[in-house]
Short mmCIF file of C-alpha atoms and ligand atoms in Angstrom, two decimals:
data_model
loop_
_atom_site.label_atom_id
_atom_site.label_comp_id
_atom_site.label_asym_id
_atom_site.label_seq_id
_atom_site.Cartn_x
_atom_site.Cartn_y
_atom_site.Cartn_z
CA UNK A 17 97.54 107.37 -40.32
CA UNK A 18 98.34 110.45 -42.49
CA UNK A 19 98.21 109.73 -46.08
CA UNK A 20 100.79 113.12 -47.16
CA UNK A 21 103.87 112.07 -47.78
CA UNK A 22 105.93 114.17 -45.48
CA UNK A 23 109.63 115.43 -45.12
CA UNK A 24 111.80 114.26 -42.03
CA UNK A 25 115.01 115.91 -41.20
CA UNK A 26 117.21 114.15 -39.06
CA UNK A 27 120.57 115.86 -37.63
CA UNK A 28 123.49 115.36 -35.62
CA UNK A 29 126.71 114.80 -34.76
CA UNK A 30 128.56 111.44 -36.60
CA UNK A 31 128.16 108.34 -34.10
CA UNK A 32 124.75 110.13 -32.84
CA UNK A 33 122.81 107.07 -34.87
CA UNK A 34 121.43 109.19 -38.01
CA UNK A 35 122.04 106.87 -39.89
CA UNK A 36 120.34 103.52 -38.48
CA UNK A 37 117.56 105.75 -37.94
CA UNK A 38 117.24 107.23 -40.95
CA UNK A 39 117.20 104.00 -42.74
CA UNK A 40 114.88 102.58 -40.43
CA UNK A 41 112.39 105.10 -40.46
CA UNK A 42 112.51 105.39 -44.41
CA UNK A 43 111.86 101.62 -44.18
CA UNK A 44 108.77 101.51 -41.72
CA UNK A 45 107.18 104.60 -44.10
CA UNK A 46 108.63 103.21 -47.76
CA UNK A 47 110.11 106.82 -47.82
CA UNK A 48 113.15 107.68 -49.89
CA UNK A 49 116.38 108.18 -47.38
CA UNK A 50 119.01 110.60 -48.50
CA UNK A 51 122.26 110.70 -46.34
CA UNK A 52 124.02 114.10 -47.52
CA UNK A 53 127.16 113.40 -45.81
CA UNK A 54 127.76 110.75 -48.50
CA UNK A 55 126.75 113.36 -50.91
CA UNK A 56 129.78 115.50 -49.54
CA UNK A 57 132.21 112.61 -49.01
CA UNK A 58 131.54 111.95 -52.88
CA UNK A 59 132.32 115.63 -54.08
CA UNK A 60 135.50 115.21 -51.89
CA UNK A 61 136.54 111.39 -53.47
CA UNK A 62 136.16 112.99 -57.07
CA UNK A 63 137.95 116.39 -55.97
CA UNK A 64 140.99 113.98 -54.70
CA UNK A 65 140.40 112.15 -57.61
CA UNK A 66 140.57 114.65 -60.13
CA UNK A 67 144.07 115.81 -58.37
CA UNK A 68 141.61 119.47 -57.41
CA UNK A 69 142.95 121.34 -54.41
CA UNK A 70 140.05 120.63 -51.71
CA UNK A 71 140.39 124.69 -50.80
CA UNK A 72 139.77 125.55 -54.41
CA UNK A 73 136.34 126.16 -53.70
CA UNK A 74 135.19 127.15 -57.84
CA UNK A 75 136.22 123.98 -59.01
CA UNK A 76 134.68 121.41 -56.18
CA UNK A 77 131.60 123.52 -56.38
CA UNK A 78 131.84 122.54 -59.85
CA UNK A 79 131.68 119.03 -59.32
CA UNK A 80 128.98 119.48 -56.51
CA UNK A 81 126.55 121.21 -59.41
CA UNK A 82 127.46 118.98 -62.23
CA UNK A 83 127.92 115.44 -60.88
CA UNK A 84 125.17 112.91 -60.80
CA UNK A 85 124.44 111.38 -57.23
CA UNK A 86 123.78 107.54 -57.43
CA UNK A 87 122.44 106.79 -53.49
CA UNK A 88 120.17 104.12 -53.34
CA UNK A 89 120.00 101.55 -50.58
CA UNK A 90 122.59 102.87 -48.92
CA UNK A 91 124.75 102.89 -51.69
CA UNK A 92 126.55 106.29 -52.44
CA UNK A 93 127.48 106.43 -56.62
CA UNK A 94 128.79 109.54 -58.24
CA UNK A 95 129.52 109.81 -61.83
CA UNK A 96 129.10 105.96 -62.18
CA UNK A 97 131.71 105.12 -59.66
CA UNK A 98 130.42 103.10 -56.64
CA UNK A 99 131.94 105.06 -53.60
CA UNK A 100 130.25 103.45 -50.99
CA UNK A 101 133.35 101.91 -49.58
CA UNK A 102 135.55 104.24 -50.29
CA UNK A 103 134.44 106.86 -49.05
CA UNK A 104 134.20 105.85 -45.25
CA UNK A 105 137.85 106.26 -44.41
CA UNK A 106 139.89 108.51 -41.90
CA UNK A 107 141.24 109.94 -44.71
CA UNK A 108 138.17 110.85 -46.75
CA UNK A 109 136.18 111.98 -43.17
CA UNK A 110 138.69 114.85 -42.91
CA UNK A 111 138.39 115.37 -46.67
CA UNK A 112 134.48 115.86 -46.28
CA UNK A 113 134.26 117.96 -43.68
CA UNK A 114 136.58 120.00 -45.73
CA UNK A 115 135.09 120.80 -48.49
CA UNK A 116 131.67 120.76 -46.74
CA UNK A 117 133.19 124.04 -44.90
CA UNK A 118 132.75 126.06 -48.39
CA UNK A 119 129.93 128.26 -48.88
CA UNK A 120 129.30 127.61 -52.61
CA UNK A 121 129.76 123.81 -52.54
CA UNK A 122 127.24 124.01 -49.68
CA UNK A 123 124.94 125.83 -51.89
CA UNK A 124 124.94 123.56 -54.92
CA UNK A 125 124.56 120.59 -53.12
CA UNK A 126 121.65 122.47 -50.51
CA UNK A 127 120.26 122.91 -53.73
CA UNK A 128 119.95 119.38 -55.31
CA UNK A 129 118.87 118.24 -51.79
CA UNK A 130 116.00 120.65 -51.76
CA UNK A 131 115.09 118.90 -55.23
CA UNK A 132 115.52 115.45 -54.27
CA UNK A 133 113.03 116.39 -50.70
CA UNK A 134 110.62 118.90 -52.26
CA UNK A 135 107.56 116.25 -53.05
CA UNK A 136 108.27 114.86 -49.48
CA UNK A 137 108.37 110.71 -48.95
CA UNK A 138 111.70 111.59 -47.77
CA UNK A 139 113.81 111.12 -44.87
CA UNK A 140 116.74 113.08 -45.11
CA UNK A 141 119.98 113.23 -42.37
CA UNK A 142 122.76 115.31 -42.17
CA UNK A 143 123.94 118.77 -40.52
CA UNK A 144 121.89 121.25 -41.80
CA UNK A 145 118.55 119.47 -42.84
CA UNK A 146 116.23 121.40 -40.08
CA UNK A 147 118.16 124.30 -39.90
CA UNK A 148 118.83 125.20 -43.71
CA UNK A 149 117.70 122.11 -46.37
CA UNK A 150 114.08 122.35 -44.94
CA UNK A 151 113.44 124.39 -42.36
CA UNK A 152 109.61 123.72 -42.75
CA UNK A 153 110.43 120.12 -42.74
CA UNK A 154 107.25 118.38 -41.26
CA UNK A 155 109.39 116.22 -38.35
CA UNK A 156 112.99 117.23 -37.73
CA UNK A 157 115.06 115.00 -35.29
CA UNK A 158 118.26 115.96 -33.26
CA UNK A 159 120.37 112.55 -32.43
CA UNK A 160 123.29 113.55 -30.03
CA UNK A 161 125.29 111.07 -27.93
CA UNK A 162 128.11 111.91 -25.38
CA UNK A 163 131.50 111.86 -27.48
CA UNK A 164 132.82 108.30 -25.58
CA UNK A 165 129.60 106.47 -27.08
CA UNK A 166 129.83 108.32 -30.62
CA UNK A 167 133.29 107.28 -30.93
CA UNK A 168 132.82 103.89 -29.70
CA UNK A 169 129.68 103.29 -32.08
CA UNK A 170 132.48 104.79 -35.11
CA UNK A 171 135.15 102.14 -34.12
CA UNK A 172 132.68 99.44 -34.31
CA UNK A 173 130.62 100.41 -37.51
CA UNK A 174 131.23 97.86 -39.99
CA UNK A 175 131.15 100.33 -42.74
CA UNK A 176 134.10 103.05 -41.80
CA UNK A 177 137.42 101.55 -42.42
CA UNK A 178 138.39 102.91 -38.86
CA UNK A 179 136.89 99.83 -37.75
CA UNK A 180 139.09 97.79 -39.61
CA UNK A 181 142.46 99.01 -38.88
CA UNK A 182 143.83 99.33 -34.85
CA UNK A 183 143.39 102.22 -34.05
CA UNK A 184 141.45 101.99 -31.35
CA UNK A 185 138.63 103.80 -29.98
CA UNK A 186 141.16 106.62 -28.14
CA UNK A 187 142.10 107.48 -31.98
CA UNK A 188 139.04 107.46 -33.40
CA UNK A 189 137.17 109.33 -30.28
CA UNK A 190 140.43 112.71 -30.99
CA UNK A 191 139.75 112.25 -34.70
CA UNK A 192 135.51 112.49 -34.08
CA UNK A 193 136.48 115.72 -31.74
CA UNK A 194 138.71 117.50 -34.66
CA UNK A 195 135.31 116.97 -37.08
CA UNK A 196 132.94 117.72 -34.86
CA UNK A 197 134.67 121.04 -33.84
CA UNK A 198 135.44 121.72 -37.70
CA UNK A 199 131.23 121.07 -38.27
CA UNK A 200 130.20 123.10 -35.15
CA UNK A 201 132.26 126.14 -35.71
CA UNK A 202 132.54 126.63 -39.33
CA UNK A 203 131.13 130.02 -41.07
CA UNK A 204 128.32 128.30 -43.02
CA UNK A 205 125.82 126.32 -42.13
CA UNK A 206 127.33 125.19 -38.87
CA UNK A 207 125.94 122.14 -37.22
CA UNK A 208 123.23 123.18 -34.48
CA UNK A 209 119.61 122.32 -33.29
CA UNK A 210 117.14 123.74 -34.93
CA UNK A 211 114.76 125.32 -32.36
CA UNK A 212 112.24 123.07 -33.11
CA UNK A 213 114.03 119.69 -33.51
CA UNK A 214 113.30 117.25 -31.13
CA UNK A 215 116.36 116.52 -29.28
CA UNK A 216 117.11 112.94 -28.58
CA UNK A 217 120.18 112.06 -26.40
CA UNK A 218 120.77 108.26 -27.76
CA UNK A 219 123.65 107.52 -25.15
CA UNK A 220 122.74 104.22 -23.82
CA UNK A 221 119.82 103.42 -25.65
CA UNK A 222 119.41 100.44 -27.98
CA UNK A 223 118.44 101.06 -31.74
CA UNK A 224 114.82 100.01 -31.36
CA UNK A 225 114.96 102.70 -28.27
CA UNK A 226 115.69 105.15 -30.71
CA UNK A 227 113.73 104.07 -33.90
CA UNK A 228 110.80 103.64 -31.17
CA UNK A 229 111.08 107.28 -30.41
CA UNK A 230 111.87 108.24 -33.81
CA UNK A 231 108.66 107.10 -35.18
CA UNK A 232 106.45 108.46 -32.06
CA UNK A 233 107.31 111.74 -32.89
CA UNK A 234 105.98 111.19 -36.85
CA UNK A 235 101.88 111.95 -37.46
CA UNK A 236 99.81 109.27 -37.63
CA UNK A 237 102.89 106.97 -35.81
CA UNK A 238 103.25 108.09 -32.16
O1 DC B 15 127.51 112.46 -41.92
P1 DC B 15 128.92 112.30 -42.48
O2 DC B 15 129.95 112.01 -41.44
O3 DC B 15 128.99 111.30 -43.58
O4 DC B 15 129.27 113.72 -43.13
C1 DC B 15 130.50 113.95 -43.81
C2 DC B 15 130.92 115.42 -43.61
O5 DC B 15 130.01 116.28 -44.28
C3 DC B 15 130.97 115.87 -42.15
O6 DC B 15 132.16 116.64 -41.93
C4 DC B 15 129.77 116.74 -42.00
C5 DC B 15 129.49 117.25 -43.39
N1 DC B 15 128.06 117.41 -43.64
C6 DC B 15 127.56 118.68 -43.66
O7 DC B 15 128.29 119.64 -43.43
N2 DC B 15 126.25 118.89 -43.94
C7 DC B 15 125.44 117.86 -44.18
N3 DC B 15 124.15 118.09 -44.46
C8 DC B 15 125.94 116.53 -44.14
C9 DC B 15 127.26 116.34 -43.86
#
């Protein structure tokens, strides 16, 4: 088993499992696991929060320089405030994907990513982790699953409010297409495989399927 402590990007679409896998492969290795979307959902909460236009991209770049990130154990904090909750709603997915469309809030928070990364023990999901965070990253991982199963995993996850209103997986599967088409075709940093991520189509499989292939593909773990 390798002793280095290395860097694992994991990307996707939402409902592709990042997140299960992430924390499950940050457990089996005692690694650090960073999920940037909640870094961008927080920017977002405290843009809405602070009454800031979510286009004005100056001012939520501000926040995404200045503010201090809280996210341990799958907690997400930002200036003190416990978001976790909060910021897993309809509402707040459209407000994330949002802001994460502009250039210089993508920079600032690239940035404190890079930082958080750099020494490696970390395993680190989002959009953009292979392709732009770390494109040296040691293991980079590309969950997909076919849009039925991603929004059917999204109605049922415990911690997105969709899940506790009606709206039913037909909702939730148009609302999933609008983000994923916002994340795919936006200007910067859209979401795509990098050319060396190993693509792993997760439709169908069961989590320890997927953790099982997750860690196979890390040194010293296959
Ligand atoms: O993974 P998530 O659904 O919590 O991400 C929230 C939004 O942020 C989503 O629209 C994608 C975007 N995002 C991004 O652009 N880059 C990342 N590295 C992580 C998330």
């Amino acid at each position: 088993m390798t002793s280095r402590r290395l860097i694992i990007a994991i990307d996707g679409p939402s409902g592709a499992g990042k997140g299960t896998v992430a924390r499950a492969l940050a457990l089996a290795l005692d690694y650090r696991h960073v999920d940037t979307g909640g870094m961008y959902r927080a920017v977002a909460w405290k843009a809405m929060r602070d009454g800031i236009d979510l286009t004005n991209e100056d001012a939520v770049a501000t926040i995404a320089n200045s503010a201090a990130f809280e996210l341990s154990h799958g907690q997400v904090g930002i200036d003190g405030h416990d978001v976790t909750a909060a910021i897993r709603t309809p509402e707040m997915d459209a407000a994330a994907a949002s802001v994460a469309r502009l250039p210089k809030v993508r920079a600032a928070l690239v940035e404190r990513q890079r930082a958080y990364g750099i020494e490696g023990g970390v395993v680190m999901e989002g959009r953009d982790i292979g392709t732009v965070v770390f494109p040296k990253a040691d293991v980079k991982l590309y969950l997909d699953a076919s849009p039925e199963e991603r929004a059917r995993r999204r109605s049922q996850d415990p911690s997105h409010a969709a899940s506790k209103t009606n709206a039913g997986v037909a909702v939730v599967a148009e609302a999933l297409a609008a983000r994923d088409q916002s994340d795919r075709t936006r200007a910067a940093s859209p979401l795509s495989k990098a050319e060396d991520a190993l693509y792993l189509d997760t439709t169908g499989l069961t989590i320890e399927e997927v953790v099982a292939r997750a860690l196979a593909a890390v040194p010293g773990r296959g």
